[in-house]
Coordinates of C-alpha atoms in Angstrom, one line a residue:
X1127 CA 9.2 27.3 -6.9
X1128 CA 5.1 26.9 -7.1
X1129 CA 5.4 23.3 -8.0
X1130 CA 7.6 22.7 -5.3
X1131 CA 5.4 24.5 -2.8
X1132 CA 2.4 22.6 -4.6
X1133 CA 4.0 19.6 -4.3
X1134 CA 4.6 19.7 -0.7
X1135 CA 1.4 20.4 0.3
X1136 CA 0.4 17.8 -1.7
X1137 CA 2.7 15.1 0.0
X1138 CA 1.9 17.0 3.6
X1139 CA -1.8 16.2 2.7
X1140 CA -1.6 12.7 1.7
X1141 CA 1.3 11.2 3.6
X1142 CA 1.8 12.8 7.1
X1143 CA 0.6 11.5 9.9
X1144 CA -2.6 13.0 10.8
X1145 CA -4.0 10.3 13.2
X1146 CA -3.2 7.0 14.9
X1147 CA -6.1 5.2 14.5
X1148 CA -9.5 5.2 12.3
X1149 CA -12.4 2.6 12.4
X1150 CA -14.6 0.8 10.1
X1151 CA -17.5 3.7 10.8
X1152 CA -15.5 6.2 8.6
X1153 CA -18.1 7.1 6.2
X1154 CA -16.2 9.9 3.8
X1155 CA -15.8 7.0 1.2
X1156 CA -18.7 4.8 1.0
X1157 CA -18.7 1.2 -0.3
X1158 CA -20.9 -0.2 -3.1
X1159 CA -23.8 -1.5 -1.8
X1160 CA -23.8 -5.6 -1.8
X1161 CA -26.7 -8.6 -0.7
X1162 CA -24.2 -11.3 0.9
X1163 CA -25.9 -12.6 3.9
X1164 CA -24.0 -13.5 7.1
X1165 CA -21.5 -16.1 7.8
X1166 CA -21.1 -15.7 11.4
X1167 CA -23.5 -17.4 13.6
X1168 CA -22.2 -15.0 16.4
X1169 CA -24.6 -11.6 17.9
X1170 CA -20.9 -9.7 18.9
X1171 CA -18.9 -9.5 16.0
X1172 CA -15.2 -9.6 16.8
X1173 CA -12.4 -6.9 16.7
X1174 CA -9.8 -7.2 14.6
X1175 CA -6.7 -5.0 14.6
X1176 CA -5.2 -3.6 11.2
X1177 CA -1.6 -2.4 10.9
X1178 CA -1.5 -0.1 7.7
X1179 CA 1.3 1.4 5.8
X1180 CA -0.8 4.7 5.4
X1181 CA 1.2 6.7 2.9
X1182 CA 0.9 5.0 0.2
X1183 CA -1.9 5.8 -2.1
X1184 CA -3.7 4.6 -3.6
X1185 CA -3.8 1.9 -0.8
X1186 CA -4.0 3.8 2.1
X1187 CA -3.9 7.2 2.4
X1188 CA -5.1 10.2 4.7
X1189 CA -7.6 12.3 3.4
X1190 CA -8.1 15.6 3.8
X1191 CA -9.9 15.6 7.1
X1192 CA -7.4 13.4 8.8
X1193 CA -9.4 9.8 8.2
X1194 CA -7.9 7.1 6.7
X1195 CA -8.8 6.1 3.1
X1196 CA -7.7 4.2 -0.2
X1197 CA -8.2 0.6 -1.6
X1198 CA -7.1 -1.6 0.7
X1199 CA -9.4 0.9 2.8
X1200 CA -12.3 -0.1 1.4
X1201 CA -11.5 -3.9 0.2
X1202 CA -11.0 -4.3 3.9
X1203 CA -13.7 -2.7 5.4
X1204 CA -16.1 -4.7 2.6
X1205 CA -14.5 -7.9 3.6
X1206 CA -15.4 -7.2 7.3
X1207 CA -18.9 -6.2 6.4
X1208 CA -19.3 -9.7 4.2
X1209 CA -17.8 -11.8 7.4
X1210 CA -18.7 -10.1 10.4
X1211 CA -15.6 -8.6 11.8
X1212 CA -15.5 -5.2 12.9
X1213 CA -11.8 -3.0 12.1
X1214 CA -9.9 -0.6 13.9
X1215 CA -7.0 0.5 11.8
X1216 CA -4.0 1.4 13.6
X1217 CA -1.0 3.3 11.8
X1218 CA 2.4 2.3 11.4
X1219 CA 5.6 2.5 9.0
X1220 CA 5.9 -0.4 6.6
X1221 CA 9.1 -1.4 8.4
X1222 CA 7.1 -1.9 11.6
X1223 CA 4.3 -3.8 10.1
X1224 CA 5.6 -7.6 10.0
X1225 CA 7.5 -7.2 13.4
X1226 CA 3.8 -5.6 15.1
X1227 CA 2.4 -8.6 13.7
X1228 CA 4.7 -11.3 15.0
X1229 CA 4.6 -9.5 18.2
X1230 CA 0.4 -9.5 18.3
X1231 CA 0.4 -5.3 17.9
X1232 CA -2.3 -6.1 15.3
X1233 CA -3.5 -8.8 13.7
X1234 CA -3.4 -8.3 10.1
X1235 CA -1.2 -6.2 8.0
X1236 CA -2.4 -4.3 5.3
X1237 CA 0.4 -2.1 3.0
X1238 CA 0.2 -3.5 -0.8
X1239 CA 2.5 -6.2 1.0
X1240 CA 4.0 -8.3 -1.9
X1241 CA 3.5 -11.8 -1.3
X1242 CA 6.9 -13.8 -1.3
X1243 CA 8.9 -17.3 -0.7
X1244 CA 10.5 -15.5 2.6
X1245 CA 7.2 -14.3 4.0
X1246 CA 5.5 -17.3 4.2
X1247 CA 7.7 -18.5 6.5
X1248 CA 6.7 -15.9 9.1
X1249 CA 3.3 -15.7 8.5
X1250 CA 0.0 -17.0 6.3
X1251 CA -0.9 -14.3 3.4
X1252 CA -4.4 -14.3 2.3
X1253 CA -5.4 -15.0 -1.1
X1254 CA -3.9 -12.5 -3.6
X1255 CA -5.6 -9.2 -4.2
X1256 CA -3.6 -7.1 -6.7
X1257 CA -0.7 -7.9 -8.6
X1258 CA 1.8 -5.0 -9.4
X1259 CA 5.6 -4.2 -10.9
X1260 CA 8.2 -1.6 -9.2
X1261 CA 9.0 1.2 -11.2
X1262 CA 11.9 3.5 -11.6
X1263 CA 10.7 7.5 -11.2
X1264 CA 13.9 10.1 -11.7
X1265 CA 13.0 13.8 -12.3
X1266 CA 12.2 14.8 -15.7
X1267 CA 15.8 16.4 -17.2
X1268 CA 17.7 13.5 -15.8
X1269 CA 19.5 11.6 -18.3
X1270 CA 21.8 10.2 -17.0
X1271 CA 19.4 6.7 -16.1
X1272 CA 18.2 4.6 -19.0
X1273 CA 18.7 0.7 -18.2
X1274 CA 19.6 -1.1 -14.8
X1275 CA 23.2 -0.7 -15.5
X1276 CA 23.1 2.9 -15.2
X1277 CA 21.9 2.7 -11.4
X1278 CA 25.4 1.5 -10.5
X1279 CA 27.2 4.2 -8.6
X1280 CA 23.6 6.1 -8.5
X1281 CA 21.8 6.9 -4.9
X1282 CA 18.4 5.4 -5.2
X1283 CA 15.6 5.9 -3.0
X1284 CA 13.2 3.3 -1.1
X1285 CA 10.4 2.8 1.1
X1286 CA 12.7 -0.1 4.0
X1287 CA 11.4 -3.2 4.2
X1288 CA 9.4 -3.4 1.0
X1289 CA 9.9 -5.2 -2.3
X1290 CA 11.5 -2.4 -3.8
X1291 CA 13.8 -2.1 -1.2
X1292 CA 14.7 -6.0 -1.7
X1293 CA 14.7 -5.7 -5.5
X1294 CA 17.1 -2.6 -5.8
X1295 CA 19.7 -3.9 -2.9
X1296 CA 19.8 -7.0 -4.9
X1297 CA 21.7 -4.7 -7.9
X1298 CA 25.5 -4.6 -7.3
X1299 CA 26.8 -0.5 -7.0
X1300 CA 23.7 0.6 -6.1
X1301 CA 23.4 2.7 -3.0
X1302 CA 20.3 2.5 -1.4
X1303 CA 18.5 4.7 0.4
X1304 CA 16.0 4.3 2.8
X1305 CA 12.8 6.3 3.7
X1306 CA 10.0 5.6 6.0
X1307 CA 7.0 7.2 3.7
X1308 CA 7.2 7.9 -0.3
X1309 CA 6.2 11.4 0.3
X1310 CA 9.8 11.6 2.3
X1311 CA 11.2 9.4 -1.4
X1312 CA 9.3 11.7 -3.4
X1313 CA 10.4 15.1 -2.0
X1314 CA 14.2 14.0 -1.7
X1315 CA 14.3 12.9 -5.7
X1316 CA 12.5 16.5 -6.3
X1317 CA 15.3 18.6 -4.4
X1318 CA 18.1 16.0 -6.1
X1319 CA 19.4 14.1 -2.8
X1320 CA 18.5 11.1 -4.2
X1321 CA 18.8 10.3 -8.2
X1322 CA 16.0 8.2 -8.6
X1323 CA 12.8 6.4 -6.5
X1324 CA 11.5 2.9 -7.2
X1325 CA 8.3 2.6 -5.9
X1326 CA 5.0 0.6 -6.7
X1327 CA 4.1 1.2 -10.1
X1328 CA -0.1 2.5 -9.2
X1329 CA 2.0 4.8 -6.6
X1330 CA 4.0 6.2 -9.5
X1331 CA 1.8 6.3 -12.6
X1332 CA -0.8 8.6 -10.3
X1333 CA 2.2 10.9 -9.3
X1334 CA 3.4 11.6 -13.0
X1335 CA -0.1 12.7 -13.5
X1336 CA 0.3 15.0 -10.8
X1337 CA 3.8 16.8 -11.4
X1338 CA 4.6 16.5 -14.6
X1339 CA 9.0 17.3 -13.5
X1340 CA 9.0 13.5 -13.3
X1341 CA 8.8 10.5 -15.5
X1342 CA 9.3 6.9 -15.0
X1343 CA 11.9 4.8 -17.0
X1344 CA 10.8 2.2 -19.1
X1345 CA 14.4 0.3 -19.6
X1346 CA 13.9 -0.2 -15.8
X1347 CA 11.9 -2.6 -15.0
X1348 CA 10.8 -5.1 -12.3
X1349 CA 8.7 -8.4 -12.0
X1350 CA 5.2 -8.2 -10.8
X1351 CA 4.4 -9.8 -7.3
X1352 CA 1.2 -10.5 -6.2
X1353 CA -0.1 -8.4 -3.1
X1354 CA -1.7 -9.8 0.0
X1355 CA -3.3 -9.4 3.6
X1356 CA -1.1 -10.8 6.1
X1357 CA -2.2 -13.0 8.9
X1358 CA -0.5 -15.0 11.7
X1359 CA -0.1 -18.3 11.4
X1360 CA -1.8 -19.1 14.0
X1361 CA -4.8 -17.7 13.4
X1362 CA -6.3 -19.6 10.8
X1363 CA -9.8 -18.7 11.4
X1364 CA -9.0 -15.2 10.8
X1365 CA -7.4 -16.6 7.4
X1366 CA -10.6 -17.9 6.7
X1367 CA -13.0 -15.4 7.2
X1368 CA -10.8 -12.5 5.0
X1369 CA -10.5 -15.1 2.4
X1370 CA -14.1 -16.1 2.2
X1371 CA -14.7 -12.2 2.0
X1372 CA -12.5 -11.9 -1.0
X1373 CA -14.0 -14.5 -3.3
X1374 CA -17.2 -12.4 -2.6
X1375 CA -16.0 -9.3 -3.0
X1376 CA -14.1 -10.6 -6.2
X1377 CA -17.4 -12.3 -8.0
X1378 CA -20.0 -9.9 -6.6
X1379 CA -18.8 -6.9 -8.8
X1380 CA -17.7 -4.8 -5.8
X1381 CA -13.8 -5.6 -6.7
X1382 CA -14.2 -4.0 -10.4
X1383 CA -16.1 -0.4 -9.2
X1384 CA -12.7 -0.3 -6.3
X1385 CA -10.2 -0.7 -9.7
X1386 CA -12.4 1.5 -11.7
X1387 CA -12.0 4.5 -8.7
X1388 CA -8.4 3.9 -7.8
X1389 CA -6.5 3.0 -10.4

């Protein structure tokens, strides 16, 4: 009963919404420090809308105050800095976040968004900034699940609309289940509605070393995809300017401290 009630709090913490928006002036996790000088000839630097899946850490997350936080937090807010953009982060639930940007609700989208054949068609992804594999999480006495073949017939949970949700409705007998935050997965494997999560792997290895009544499933695996900031088409200025601000971030040693601290 304590890890349960630890648990929650934990997930109530981390991945409930505690706040629409946040901006780039958020100063409870500070960047490394960097010298790149200014690309942008302009004096007003321009506003640029980010729709974030912000449940998900360690990508985006809400920390305790209420502010918004992770990775993707700080990649972003870095790449702003380097190309003279300023953020204001707007939340939303990964199923929203390609329709909000089709429909010019925000202007990029920001979620660990695996990069794929389908999406391109829709909209321009920036260059890749993390590559990652699903991973299967059951609770710890279950053994029952050992391959893929034992998910047949089993009630599996996902977040809708991700990669996980395409890879695990791609496997005949499964039932899927849907779920608009992992701490909504998460809780429904713990109290056995579901029989097992597949989530991003960095999502579940940091779990297990929280609450040690799960474990993942190594005869269950998934290929990696390659992550990405999504942009419309349309705007391929914008396109520019994040992906000059990666190749900075990503030779300038600013890209190795964020691994070092999140994952």
């Amino acid at each position: 009963m304590k890890k349960i009630i630890v648990f929650i709090l934990f997930a109530f913490i981390y991945f409930t919404s505690c706040g629409n928006t946040s901006n780039n002036d958020n100063k409870e996790q500070e960047s490394p420090e960097t010298n790149i000088p200014n690309n942008n000839d302009s004096n007003e630097k321009e506003t640029i809308t980010v729709g974030g899946y912000v449940y998900d850490y360690p990508f985006l997350y809400h920390l305790p105050n209420g502010d918004i936080g992770g990775f993707d937090y700080d990649m972003l807010n870095e790449i702003a800095r380097i190309s003279d953009l300023k953020l204001e982060f707007v939340q939303k639930d990964f199923i929203d976040l390609i329709p909000g940007l089709l429909d010019k609700q925000v202007d990029i989208i920001s979620a660990g968004i695996s990069i794929t054949e389908e999406r391109k068609k829709l909209f321009n992804f920036s260059k890749k900034y993390y590559s990652s594999g699903q991973t299967l999480m059951v609770n710890k006495d279950n053994t029952d699940i050992k391959t893929i073949e034992d998910l047949k017939g089993k009630n599996i949970g996902v977040i809708s609309g991700t990669i996980s949700d395409d890879l695990v409705s791609a496997i005949e007998g499964v039932n899927v289940v849907g779920f608009d935050s992992t701490g909504s997965v998460l809780l429904s494997l713990k109290v056995e509605k579901i029989d097992g999560a597949v989530l991003d792997e960095s999502t579940i290895i940091n779990y297990l070393k929280l609450d040690d009544t799960f474990k993942s499933i190594p005869g269950v695996t998934f290929p990696k995809t390659d992550y990405g900031y999504g942009i419309r088409k349309e705007d391929t200025k914008l396109l520019e300017k994040i992906n000059y601000g990666l190749d900075v971030i990503m030779t300038n040693g600013f890209y190795d401290q964020l691994i070092k601290k999140y994952f």
